[in-house]
Each structure stands twice: as structure tokens, then as C-alpha cells.
Amino acid sequence: MEAEVLIRQSGFFISALTTISLALLSIEFISNYKLSFFPFSFIIILYIAALYLRNRFWRKAWKGDSKTVFRYSNIIVWSLGIAAIALFVYFGNSQIIVYPLSHYAFNVYLLLIAFIWTVYSAFEIYMVNEISSLTKYKNANYLAVSAIFLVDISFMVMNHFVYILPISLLLLSVSSLVSGVRLKEIY
């Protein structure tokens, strides 16, 4: 039974690990303006693994639901997640010269990725709320919305305060971890 619970939560836990990895990578980039794409290969693998596990979880959770949007939630999550990573990889490959992180504020590609990711995250928060009670986790929604909002804002104001991106990513990892913990009680 415990193994089944851990598998159910693993997509969210791996997402938290992926986000922490991105936060650490962004701190390293801020400190020396050098960016190695080698760690990105591992982060992308973790991201896709987390996305796959979440996809499986949502497919199982909403398999027999009467609402079409829930029944096909795994396809929605998978599609938006793949679109976001594909756009990010395209953006990364198009960067011939790597600038300081503050240069990328208001970058159209990053804003589009943030928009796709925001829709995807908001949809998952909604589904987590539909499945898990808020009695034990009253502040979980505030944490999740704050994390999403701060990540989106960071792409706009990081030319003024570059450390907003790693801070927002760390907050997001905590939010993903809390979402995974909340899902322990279902099934």
C-alpha cells in the first residue's frame, strides 16, 4: 500500500526536485554568467519523468468521471507540459550568445512558456483541490497561487531584481511538494 501511495505522489516529488535543480542552476548562472547545458539534460529528463508520472496519476484519478475535462485531464496536462518544454528547448537552442539573466526579462519566448505553464499549473491546482480536502491544508492554495504568480512576475522584473527567479522557483518546489503530500489521502 505504501508503495502505491509513493508512486501516486512521485510525479509531484520529482517536479519539486526538478524545480529545485532549476533554482540552483539559475543561482549559478547569476553568480558567474556562465551556463552549461549539461545539467539541463538531466533536468529535462526529470521534468519529463515527473510529467509522465503525473499524467498516469491524473488518468487513473479521473478515469470514470462524468466531466469531460477531468476525464481527459491527463492529455491536457501532458500536452501543455510537452508544449512548454519544447518551447523552452527551442528558445535555448536559439541562444547563440548567453547574456546575464537580467537580459531575459520580458523575453517573448519565456513569457509564452510562463503562460502555458501557468494554465497547466492552475488546472492541476484545481484538480488537486477537487480530490484533496482543504481542511488540513488551508494555506496550500495560497502557497500554490503565490508560487505561480511569483514565477510569472520573475520573468518580467528580473532585470531589476535577478534573484526573484530562484526565490520563486524554490517557493514553487515547496508548493509541488505540498501538492504531492495532499494526494496521499485519496484512493
Short mmCIF file of C-alpha atoms in Angstrom, two decimals:
data_model
loop_
_atom_site.label_atom_id
_atom_site.label_comp_id
_atom_site.label_asym_id
_atom_site.label_seq_id
_atom_site.Cartn_x
_atom_site.Cartn_y
_atom_site.Cartn_z
CA MET A 1 0.00 0.00 0.00
CA GLU A 2 2.80 2.44 0.87
CA ALA A 3 4.50 1.79 -2.48
CA GLU A 4 1.26 2.63 -4.28
CA VAL A 5 0.94 5.89 -2.33
CA LEU A 6 4.54 6.82 -3.13
CA ILE A 7 4.01 6.12 -6.84
CA ARG A 8 0.90 8.33 -6.75
CA GLN A 9 2.89 11.17 -5.22
CA SER A 10 6.16 10.65 -7.09
CA GLY A 11 5.31 12.90 -10.04
CA PHE A 12 4.87 15.83 -7.68
CA PHE A 13 8.00 14.98 -5.68
CA ILE A 14 10.09 14.71 -8.85
CA SER A 15 8.63 18.04 -10.01
CA ALA A 16 9.79 19.59 -6.75
CA LEU A 17 13.28 18.16 -7.31
CA THR A 18 13.29 19.47 -10.90
CA THR A 19 12.30 22.93 -9.74
CA ILE A 20 14.99 22.97 -7.04
CA SER A 21 17.51 21.97 -9.71
CA LEU A 22 16.39 24.88 -11.89
CA ALA A 23 16.66 27.26 -8.93
CA LEU A 24 20.22 26.11 -8.19
CA LEU A 25 21.15 26.38 -11.86
CA SER A 26 19.77 29.91 -12.03
CA ILE A 27 21.75 30.90 -8.91
CA GLU A 28 24.92 29.53 -10.51
CA PHE A 29 24.13 31.43 -13.71
CA ILE A 30 23.58 34.66 -11.79
CA SER A 31 26.86 34.30 -9.90
CA ASN A 32 29.20 33.73 -12.85
CA TYR A 33 27.20 34.37 -16.07
CA LYS A 34 28.25 31.01 -17.44
CA LEU A 35 25.69 28.46 -18.41
CA SER A 36 26.39 24.83 -19.08
CA PHE A 37 23.64 22.97 -20.85
CA PHE A 38 24.89 19.66 -19.45
CA PRO A 39 22.79 19.95 -16.24
CA PHE A 40 19.78 20.88 -18.39
CA SER A 41 19.80 17.41 -19.94
CA PHE A 42 19.22 15.88 -16.50
CA ILE A 43 16.63 18.49 -15.60
CA ILE A 44 14.73 17.80 -18.83
CA ILE A 45 14.79 14.06 -18.10
CA LEU A 46 13.47 14.70 -14.57
CA TYR A 47 10.82 17.06 -15.95
CA ILE A 48 9.56 14.52 -18.49
CA ALA A 49 9.58 11.74 -15.88
CA ALA A 50 7.55 13.91 -13.49
CA LEU A 51 5.17 14.86 -16.27
CA TYR A 52 4.70 11.21 -17.23
CA LEU A 53 4.01 10.15 -13.63
CA ARG A 54 1.55 13.00 -13.14
CA ASN A 55 -0.10 12.06 -16.42
CA ARG A 56 -0.57 8.48 -15.17
CA PHE A 57 -1.90 9.72 -11.85
CA TRP A 58 -4.49 12.04 -13.42
CA ARG A 59 -5.58 9.35 -15.89
CA LYS A 60 -6.21 6.94 -13.01
CA ALA A 61 -7.77 9.56 -10.74
CA TRP A 62 -10.35 10.79 -13.27
CA LYS A 63 -10.85 7.64 -15.38
CA GLY A 64 -14.56 7.26 -14.71
CA ASP A 65 -15.50 10.88 -14.00
CA SER A 66 -18.54 12.32 -15.75
CA LYS A 67 -16.89 15.67 -16.53
CA THR A 68 -15.06 15.50 -19.85
CA VAL A 69 -12.39 17.98 -18.77
CA PHE A 70 -11.41 15.73 -15.86
CA ARG A 71 -11.63 12.54 -17.88
CA TYR A 72 -9.14 13.95 -20.38
CA SER A 73 -7.05 15.83 -17.82
CA ASN A 74 -4.06 13.56 -18.38
CA ILE A 75 -4.00 14.53 -22.06
CA ILE A 76 -4.33 18.22 -21.19
CA VAL A 77 -1.52 18.07 -18.62
CA TRP A 78 0.72 16.03 -20.94
CA SER A 79 0.09 18.34 -23.94
CA LEU A 80 0.69 21.58 -22.06
CA GLY A 81 3.76 20.17 -20.29
CA ILE A 82 5.33 18.95 -23.55
CA ALA A 83 4.49 22.26 -25.28
CA ALA A 84 6.23 24.20 -22.50
CA ILE A 85 9.41 22.08 -22.57
CA ALA A 86 9.52 22.02 -26.39
CA LEU A 87 9.27 25.81 -26.49
CA PHE A 88 11.96 26.09 -23.81
CA VAL A 89 14.33 23.78 -25.72
CA TYR A 90 13.68 25.76 -28.91
CA PHE A 91 14.41 29.00 -27.05
CA GLY A 92 17.60 27.55 -25.55
CA ASN A 93 18.84 26.31 -28.90
CA SER A 94 18.25 29.71 -30.48
CA GLN A 95 20.58 31.45 -28.00
CA ILE A 96 23.91 31.90 -29.76
CA ILE A 97 25.19 34.35 -27.16
CA VAL A 98 24.32 33.87 -23.50
CA TYR A 99 23.59 37.13 -21.72
CA PRO A 100 23.23 37.81 -17.99
CA LEU A 101 19.88 36.59 -16.66
CA SER A 102 18.58 40.15 -16.34
CA HIS A 103 18.74 40.47 -20.14
CA TYR A 104 15.92 37.94 -20.49
CA ALA A 105 13.27 39.98 -18.69
CA PHE A 106 10.16 40.33 -20.88
CA ASN A 107 11.52 37.81 -23.38
CA VAL A 108 8.61 36.75 -25.58
CA TYR A 109 9.55 33.06 -25.53
CA LEU A 110 9.89 32.96 -21.76
CA LEU A 111 6.59 34.81 -21.32
CA LEU A 112 4.86 32.33 -23.65
CA ILE A 113 6.39 29.41 -21.73
CA ALA A 114 5.23 31.04 -18.48
CA PHE A 115 1.71 31.44 -19.87
CA ILE A 116 1.48 27.77 -20.94
CA TRP A 117 2.94 26.66 -17.62
CA THR A 118 0.51 28.91 -15.68
CA VAL A 119 -2.51 27.40 -17.41
CA TYR A 120 -1.12 23.91 -16.79
CA SER A 121 -0.39 24.67 -13.11
CA ALA A 122 -3.75 26.35 -12.48
CA PHE A 123 -5.51 23.32 -13.95
CA GLU A 124 -3.54 20.97 -11.70
CA ILE A 125 -4.24 23.09 -8.62
CA TYR A 126 -7.93 22.94 -9.45
CA MET A 127 -7.77 19.15 -9.79
CA VAL A 128 -5.78 18.75 -6.56
CA ASN A 129 -8.47 20.80 -4.80
CA GLU A 130 -11.20 18.65 -6.30
CA ILE A 131 -9.54 15.49 -4.99
CA SER A 132 -8.00 16.56 -1.71
CA SER A 133 -9.76 18.29 1.14
CA LEU A 134 -8.52 21.66 2.28
CA THR A 135 -9.19 21.02 5.95
CA LYS A 136 -5.58 20.08 6.74
CA TYR A 137 -4.04 22.30 4.06
CA LYS A 138 -5.86 25.60 4.33
CA ASN A 139 -2.86 27.61 3.17
CA ALA A 140 -1.93 25.25 0.33
CA ASN A 141 -3.88 27.24 -2.26
CA TYR A 142 -2.26 30.50 -1.18
CA LEU A 143 1.16 28.88 -1.42
CA ALA A 144 0.47 27.46 -4.89
CA VAL A 145 -1.02 30.67 -6.29
CA SER A 146 1.81 32.74 -4.78
CA ALA A 147 4.39 30.43 -6.35
CA ILE A 148 2.75 30.60 -9.79
CA PHE A 149 2.31 34.37 -9.58
CA LEU A 150 5.91 34.93 -8.42
CA VAL A 151 7.39 32.75 -11.18
CA ASP A 152 5.39 34.66 -13.79
CA ILE A 153 6.35 38.03 -12.31
CA SER A 154 10.01 37.00 -12.16
CA PHE A 155 10.18 36.82 -15.97
CA MET A 156 9.07 40.44 -16.08
CA VAL A 157 11.05 42.06 -13.28
CA MET A 158 14.26 40.07 -13.15
CA ASN A 159 16.07 42.95 -14.84
CA HIS A 160 15.53 44.86 -11.54
CA PHE A 161 15.95 42.00 -9.06
CA VAL A 162 17.58 38.98 -10.66
CA TYR A 163 17.26 36.74 -7.57
CA ILE A 164 13.47 36.75 -7.85
CA LEU A 165 13.66 33.80 -10.26
CA PRO A 166 15.48 31.36 -7.92
CA ILE A 167 13.35 32.52 -4.97
CA SER A 168 10.15 31.93 -6.93
CA LEU A 169 11.41 28.52 -8.11
CA LEU A 170 12.18 27.47 -4.53
CA LEU A 171 8.68 28.55 -3.47
CA LEU A 172 7.26 26.58 -6.39
CA SER A 173 9.16 23.45 -5.34
CA VAL A 174 7.63 23.70 -1.87
CA SER A 175 4.20 24.11 -3.47
CA SER A 176 4.72 20.99 -5.63
CA LEU A 177 5.84 19.04 -2.59
CA VAL A 178 2.73 20.10 -0.64
CA SER A 179 0.51 19.08 -3.57
CA GLY A 180 2.12 15.63 -3.55
CA VAL A 181 1.61 15.30 0.20
CA ARG A 182 -2.05 16.31 -0.14
CA LEU A 183 -2.66 13.47 -2.59
CA LYS A 184 -1.61 10.83 -0.06
CA GLU A 185 -5.12 10.62 1.35
CA ILE A 186 -7.03 9.65 -1.80
CA TYR A 187 -7.92 6.20 -3.18
#
